[in-house]
Coordinates of C-alpha atoms and ligand atoms in Angstrom, one line a residue:
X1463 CA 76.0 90.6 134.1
X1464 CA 77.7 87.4 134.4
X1465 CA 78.8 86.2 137.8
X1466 CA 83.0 86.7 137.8
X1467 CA 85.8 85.5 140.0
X1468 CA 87.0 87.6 142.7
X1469 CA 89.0 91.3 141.8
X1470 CA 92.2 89.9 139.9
X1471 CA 95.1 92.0 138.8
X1472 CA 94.8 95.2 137.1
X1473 CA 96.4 94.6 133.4
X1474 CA 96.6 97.3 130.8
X1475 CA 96.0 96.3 127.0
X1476 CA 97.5 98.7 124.3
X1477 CA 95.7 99.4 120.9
X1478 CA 92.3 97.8 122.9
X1479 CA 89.9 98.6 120.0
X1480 CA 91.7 96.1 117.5
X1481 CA 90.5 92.9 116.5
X1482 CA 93.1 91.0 119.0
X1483 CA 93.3 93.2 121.7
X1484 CA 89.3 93.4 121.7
X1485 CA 88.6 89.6 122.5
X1486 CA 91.7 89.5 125.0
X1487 CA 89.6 92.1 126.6
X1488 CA 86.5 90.3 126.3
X1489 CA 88.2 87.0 128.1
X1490 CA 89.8 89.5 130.8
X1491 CA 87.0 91.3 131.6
X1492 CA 85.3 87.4 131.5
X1493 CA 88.5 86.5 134.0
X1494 CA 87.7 89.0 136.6
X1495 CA 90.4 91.5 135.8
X1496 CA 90.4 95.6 136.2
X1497 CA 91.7 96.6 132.8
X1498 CA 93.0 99.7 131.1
X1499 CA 92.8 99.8 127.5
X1500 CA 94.6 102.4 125.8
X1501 CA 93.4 103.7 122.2
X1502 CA 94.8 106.7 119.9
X1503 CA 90.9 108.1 120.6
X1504 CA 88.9 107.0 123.6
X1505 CA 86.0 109.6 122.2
X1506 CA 85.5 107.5 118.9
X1507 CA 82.5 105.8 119.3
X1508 CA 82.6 103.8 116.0
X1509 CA 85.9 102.5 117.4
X1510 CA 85.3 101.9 120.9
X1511 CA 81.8 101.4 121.4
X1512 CA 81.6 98.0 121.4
X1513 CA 84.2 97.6 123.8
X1514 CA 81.6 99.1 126.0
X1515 CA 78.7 96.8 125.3
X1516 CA 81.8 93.8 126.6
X1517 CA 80.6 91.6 129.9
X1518 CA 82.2 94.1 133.0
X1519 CA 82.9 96.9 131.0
X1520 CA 81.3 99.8 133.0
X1521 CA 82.7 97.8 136.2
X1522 CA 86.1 97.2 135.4
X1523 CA 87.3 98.9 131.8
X1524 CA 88.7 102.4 131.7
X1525 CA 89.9 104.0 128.1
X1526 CA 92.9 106.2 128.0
X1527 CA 94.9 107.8 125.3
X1528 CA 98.1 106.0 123.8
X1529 CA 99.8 106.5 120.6
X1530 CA 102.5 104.6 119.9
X1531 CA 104.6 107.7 118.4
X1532 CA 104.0 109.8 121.7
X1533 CA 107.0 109.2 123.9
X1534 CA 105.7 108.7 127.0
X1535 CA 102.0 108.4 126.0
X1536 CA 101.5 105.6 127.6
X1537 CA 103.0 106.3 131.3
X1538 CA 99.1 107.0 133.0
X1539 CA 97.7 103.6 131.3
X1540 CA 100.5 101.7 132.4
X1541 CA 101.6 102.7 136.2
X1542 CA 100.0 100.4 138.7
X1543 CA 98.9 97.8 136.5
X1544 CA 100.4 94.2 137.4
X1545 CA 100.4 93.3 133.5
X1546 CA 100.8 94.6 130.2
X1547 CA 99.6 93.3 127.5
X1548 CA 101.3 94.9 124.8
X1549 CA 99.3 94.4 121.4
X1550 CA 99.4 97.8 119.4
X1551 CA 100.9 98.0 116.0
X1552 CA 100.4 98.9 112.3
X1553 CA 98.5 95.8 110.7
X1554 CA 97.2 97.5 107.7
X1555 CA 99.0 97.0 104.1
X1556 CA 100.5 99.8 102.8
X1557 CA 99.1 101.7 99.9
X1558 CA 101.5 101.9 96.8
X1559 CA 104.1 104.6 97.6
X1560 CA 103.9 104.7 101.1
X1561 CA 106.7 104.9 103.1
X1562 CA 107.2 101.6 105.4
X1563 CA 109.7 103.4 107.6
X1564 CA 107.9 105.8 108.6
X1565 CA 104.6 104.1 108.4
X1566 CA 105.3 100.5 109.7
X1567 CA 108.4 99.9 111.0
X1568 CA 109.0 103.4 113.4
X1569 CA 105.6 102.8 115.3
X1570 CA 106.5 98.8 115.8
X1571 CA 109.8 99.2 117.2
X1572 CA 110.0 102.4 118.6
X1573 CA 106.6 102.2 119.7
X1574 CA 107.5 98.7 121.7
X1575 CA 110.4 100.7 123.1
X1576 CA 108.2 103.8 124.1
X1577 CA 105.7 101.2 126.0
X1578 CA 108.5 99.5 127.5
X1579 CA 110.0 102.4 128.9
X1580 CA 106.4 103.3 130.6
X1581 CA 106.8 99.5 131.7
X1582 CA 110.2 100.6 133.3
X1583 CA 108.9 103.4 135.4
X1584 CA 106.2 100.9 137.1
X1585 CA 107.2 99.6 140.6
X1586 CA 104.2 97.0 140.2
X1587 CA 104.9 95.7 137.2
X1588 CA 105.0 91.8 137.1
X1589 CA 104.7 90.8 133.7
X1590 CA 104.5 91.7 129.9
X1591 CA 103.3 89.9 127.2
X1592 CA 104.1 91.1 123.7
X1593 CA 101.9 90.1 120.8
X1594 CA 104.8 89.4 118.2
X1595 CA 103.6 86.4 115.4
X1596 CA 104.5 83.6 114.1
X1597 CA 106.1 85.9 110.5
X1598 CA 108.8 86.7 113.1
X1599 CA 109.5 82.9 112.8
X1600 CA 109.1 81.7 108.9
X1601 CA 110.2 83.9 106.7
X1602 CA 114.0 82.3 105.9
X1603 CA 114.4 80.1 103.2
X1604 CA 117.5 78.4 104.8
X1605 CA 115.4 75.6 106.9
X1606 CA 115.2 71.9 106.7
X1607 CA 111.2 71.3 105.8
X1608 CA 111.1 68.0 107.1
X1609 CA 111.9 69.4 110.3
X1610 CA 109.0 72.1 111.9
X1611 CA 110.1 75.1 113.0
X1612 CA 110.1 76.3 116.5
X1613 CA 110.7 79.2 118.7
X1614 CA 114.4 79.6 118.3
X1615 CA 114.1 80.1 114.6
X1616 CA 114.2 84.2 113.2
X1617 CA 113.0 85.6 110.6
X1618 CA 115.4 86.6 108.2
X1619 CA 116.0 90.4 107.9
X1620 CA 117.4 90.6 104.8
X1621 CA 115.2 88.2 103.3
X1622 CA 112.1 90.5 104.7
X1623 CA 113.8 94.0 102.7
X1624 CA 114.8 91.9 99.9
X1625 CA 110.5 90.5 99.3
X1626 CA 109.9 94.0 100.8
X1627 CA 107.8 92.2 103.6
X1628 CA 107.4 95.5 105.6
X1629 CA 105.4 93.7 108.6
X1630 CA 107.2 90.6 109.0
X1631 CA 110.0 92.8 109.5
X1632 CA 108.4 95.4 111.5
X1633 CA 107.5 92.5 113.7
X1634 CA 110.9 90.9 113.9
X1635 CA 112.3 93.9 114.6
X1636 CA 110.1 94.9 117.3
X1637 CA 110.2 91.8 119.3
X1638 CA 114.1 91.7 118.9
X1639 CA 113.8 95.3 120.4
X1640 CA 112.0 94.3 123.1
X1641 CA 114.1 91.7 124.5
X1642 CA 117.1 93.2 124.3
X1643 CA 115.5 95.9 126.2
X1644 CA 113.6 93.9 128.7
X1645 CA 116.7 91.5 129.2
X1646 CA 118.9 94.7 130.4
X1647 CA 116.2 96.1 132.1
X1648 CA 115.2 93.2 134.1
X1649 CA 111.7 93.3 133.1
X1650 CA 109.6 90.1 132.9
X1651 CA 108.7 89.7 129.2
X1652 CA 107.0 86.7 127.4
X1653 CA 106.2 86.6 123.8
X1654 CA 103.2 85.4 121.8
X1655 CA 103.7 84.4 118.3
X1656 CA 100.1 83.9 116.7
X1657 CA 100.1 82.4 113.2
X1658 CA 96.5 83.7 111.0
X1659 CA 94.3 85.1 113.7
X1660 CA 90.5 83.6 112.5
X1661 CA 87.6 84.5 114.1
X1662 CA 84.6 86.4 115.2
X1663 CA 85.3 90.2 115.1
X1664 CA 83.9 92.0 117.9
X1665 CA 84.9 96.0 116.0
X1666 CA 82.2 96.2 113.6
X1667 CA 84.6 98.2 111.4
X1668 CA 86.8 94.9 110.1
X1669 CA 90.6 94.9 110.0
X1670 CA 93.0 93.8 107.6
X1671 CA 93.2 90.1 108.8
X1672 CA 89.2 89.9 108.6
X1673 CA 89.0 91.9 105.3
X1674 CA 91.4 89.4 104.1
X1675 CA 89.6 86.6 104.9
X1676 CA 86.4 88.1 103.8
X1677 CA 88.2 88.4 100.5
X1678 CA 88.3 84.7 100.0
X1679 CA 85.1 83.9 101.3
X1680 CA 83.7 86.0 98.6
X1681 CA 85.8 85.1 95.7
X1682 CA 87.9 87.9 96.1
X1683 CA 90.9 86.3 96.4
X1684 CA 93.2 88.5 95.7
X1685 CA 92.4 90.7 98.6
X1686 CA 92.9 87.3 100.4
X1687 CA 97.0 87.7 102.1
X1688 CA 99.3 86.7 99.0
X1689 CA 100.9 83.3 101.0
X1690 CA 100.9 80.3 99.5
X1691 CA 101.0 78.4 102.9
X1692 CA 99.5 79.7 106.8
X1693 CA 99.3 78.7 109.9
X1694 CA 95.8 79.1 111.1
X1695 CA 94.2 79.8 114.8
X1696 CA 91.3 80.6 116.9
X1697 CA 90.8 84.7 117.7
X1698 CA 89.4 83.0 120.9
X1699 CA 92.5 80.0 121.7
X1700 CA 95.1 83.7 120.6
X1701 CA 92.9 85.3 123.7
X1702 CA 92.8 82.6 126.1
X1703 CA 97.0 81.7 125.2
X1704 CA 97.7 85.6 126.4
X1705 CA 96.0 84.8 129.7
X1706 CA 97.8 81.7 130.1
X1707 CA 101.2 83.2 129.6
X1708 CA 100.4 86.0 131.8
X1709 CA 99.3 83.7 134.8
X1710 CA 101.5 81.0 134.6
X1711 CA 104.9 81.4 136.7
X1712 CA 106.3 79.1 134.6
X1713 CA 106.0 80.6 131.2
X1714 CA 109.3 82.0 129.5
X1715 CA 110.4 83.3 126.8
X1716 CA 108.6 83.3 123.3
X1717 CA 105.7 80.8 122.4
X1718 CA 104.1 79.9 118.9
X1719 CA 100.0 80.0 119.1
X1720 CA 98.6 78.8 116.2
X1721 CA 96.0 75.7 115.2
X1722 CA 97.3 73.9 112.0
X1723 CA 99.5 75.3 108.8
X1724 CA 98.2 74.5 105.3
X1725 CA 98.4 75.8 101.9
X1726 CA 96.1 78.3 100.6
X1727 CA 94.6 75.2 98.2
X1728 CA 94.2 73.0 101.0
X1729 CA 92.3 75.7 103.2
X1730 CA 89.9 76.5 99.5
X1731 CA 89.1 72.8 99.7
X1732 CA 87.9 72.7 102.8
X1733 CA 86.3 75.9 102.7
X1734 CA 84.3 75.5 99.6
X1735 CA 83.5 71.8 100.1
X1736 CA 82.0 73.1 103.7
X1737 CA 80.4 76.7 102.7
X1738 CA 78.6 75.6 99.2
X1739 CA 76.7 78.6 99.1
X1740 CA 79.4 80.8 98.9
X1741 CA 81.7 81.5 96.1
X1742 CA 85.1 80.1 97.4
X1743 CA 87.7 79.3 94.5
X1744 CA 88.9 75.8 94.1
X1745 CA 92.4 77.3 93.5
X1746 CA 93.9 80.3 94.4
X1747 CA 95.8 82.9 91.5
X1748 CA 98.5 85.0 92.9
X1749 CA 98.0 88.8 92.5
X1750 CA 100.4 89.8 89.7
X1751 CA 103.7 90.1 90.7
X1752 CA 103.5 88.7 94.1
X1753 CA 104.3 85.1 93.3
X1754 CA 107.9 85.3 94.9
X1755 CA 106.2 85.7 97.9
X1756 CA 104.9 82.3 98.2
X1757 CA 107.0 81.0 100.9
X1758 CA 108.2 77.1 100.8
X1759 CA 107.0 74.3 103.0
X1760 CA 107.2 74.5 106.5
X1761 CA 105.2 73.5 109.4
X1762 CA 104.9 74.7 113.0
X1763 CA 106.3 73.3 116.5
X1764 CA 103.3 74.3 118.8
X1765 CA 104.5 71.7 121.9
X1766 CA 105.6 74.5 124.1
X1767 CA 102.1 76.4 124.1
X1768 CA 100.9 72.8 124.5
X1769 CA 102.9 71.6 127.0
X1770 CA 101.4 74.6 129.3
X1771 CA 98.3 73.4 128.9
X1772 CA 96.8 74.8 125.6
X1773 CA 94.7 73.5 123.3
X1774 CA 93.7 74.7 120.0
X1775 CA 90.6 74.6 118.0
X1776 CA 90.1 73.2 114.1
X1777 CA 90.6 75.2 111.1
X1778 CA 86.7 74.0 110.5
X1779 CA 85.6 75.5 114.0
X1780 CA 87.6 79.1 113.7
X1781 CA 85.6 79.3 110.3
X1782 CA 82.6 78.2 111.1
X1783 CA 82.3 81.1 114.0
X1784 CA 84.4 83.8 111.3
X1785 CA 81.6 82.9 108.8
X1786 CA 78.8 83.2 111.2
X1787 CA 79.9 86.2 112.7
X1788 CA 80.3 88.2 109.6
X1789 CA 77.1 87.3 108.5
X1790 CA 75.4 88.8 111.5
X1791 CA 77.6 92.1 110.8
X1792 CA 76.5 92.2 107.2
X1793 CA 79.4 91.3 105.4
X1794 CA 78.5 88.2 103.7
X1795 CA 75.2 87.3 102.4
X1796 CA 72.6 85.4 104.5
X1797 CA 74.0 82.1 104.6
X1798 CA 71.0 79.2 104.7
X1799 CA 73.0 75.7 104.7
X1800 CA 73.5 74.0 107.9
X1801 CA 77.2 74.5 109.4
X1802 CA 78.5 71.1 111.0
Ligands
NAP2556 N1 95.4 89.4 113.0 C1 96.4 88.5 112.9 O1 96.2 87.5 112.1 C2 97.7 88.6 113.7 C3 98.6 87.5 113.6 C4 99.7 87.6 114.4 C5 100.0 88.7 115.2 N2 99.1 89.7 115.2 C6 99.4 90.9 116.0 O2 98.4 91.2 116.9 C7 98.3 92.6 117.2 C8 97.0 93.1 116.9 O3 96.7 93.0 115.5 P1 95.2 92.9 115.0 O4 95.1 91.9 114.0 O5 94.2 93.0 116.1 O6 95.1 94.3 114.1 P2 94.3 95.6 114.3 O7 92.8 95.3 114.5 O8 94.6 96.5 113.1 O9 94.8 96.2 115.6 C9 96.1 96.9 115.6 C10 96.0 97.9 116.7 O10 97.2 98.7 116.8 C11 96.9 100.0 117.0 N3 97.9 100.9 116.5 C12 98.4 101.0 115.2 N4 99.2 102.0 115.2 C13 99.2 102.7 116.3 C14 99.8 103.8 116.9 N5 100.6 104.6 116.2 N6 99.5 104.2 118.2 C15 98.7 103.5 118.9 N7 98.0 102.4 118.4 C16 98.3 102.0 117.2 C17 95.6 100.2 116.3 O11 94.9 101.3 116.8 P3 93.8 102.1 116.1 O12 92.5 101.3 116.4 O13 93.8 103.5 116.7 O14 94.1 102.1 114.6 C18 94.8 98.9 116.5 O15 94.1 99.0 117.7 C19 99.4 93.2 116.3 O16 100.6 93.3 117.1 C20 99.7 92.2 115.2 O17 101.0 92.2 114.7 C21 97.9 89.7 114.5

């Protein structure tokens, strides 16, 4: 095992088998801390082993049950932990004639409240740090372009029921929720507000970001999200930006964590131009239907994550390690060109 620093705090990290919350726990477990990672099944192996196979695990991981719906679910994970890193939420897209209620918005912003009320009961609680995103941010149409937008900007509710954007406003809802509860509760909370999380994906089983990106990668573009413009970053900078907002005293309030915003034609450029081998569009169709969803131009203040410290990786270096890593899980076809 790797040599790590002495015992730090003991954090706990909900929904620890997805994509996010697996790498946080990676760079935790890296970091020297004790966590407790709560998961809807600790006894599926398909989605947990490989949080076992991380650097420290048999040391210093322990599973528990948490479902978001379950009020007071997660009370065991949370009491005595220091931190909570609170990442659990519905990702997935909805299949037609679903209901987004029910399916979407109840387990964000309930679910926030139902971890936040474990959060309450711990005397050594000293910090939470909610995984919100950047959608909680863009999706408004009443912005100046010229000027980028920040962390005081909001989503637009009615905008989000109006393009039926069920996560955005799951997500803008959620964190909304969350201070209003933490601010009347005196708890310490600090957001994180991740644009397009690119990466290696330590769950072999991939998740709706990766599929998506997958999706272009393979010419299957319209599996690829329906935007017409992204902020991009690193899975490893979103990791290593949760850490840094836990630890520093001087963190407040909600931060944007994200690399560089282009459009989807921009992003096929480079992509194609640097991956020959595979079948990356030149130009991206929108799926039927979805074209009022292509948002207009905006671009992203990251000085606050900055001015802590932070420092983000290229779009060409999250890709390059996304591409390599799903060609060792057996997504994408053996790739022979040289990467640089
Ligand atoms: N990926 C991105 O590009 C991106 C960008 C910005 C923000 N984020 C935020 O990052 C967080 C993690 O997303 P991700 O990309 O890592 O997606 P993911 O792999 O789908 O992870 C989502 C996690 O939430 C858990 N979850 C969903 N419903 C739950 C419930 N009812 N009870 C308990 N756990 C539940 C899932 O648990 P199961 O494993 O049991 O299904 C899963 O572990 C989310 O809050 C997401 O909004 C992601």
């Amino acid at each position: 095992m790797d040599e790590v620093p002495d015992f730090k705090d003991k954090v706990c990290v909900t929904g620890a088998a997805g994509f996010v919350a697996s790498w946080l726990i990676k760079r935790l477990l890296l970091s020297g801390y004790h966590v407790i990672g709560t998961v809807r099944d600790p006894g599926d192996d398909k989605k947990v082993g490989h949080l076992w196979r991380l650097s420290g695990a048999r040391e210093r991981l322990q599973l528990v049950k948490g479902d978001l719906m379950v009020e007071g679910s997660f009370d065991e994970a949370i009491m005595g932990c220091h931190g909570v890193f609170h990442t659990a939420s519905p990702v997935l897209g909805l299949p037609i004639n679903s209901d987004p209620k029910a399916e979407i918005l109840q387990p964000a912003i309930n679910g926030t409240l139902n971890v936040l009320r474990s959060c309450k009961k711990n005397p050594s609680l000293r910090r939470v740090v909610l995984t919100s995103s950047s959608s909680t941010v863009r999706a408004r149409d009443d912005f100046d372009p010229g000027v980028p937008l920040d962390e005081s900007s909001w989503s637009s509710e009615e905008l989000c029921e109006r393009l039926k954007i069920w996560y955005v406003l799951s997500k803008t809802l959620a964190e909304k929720a969350a201070w209003n509860f933490c601010m009347e509760n005196k708890i310490d909370l600090v957001t994180i507000l991740p644009s397009f999380v690119i990466g290696p994906s330590l769950p072999p089983l991939l998740c709706s970001t990766a599929s998506d990106v997958l999706g272009l990668l393979t010419g299957e573009t319209e599996k690829f999200h329906r935007h017409g413009r992204m902020g991009y970053v690193h899975i490893d900078d979103v990791a290593l930006s949760h850490i840094l907002l836990y630890e520093n005293e001087n963190a407040k309030g909600r931060y944007l964590c994200s690399s560089t915003v282009i459009d989807n034609h921009q992003l096929a450029a480079i992509l194609s131009a640097r991956y020959p081998t595979l079948s990356i569009p030149k130009r991206f169709k929108f799926k039927a239907g979805f074209e009022k969803l292509d948002r207009p131009y905006y671009e992203l203040d990251i000085s606050k994550l900055k001015g802590l410290g932070m420092e983000f990786r290229s779009i060409e270096e999250m890709f390059d390690d996304c591409v390599k890593s799903l060609i060792e899980q057996g997504h994408l076809p053996t790739y022979h060109e040289t990467m640089e």
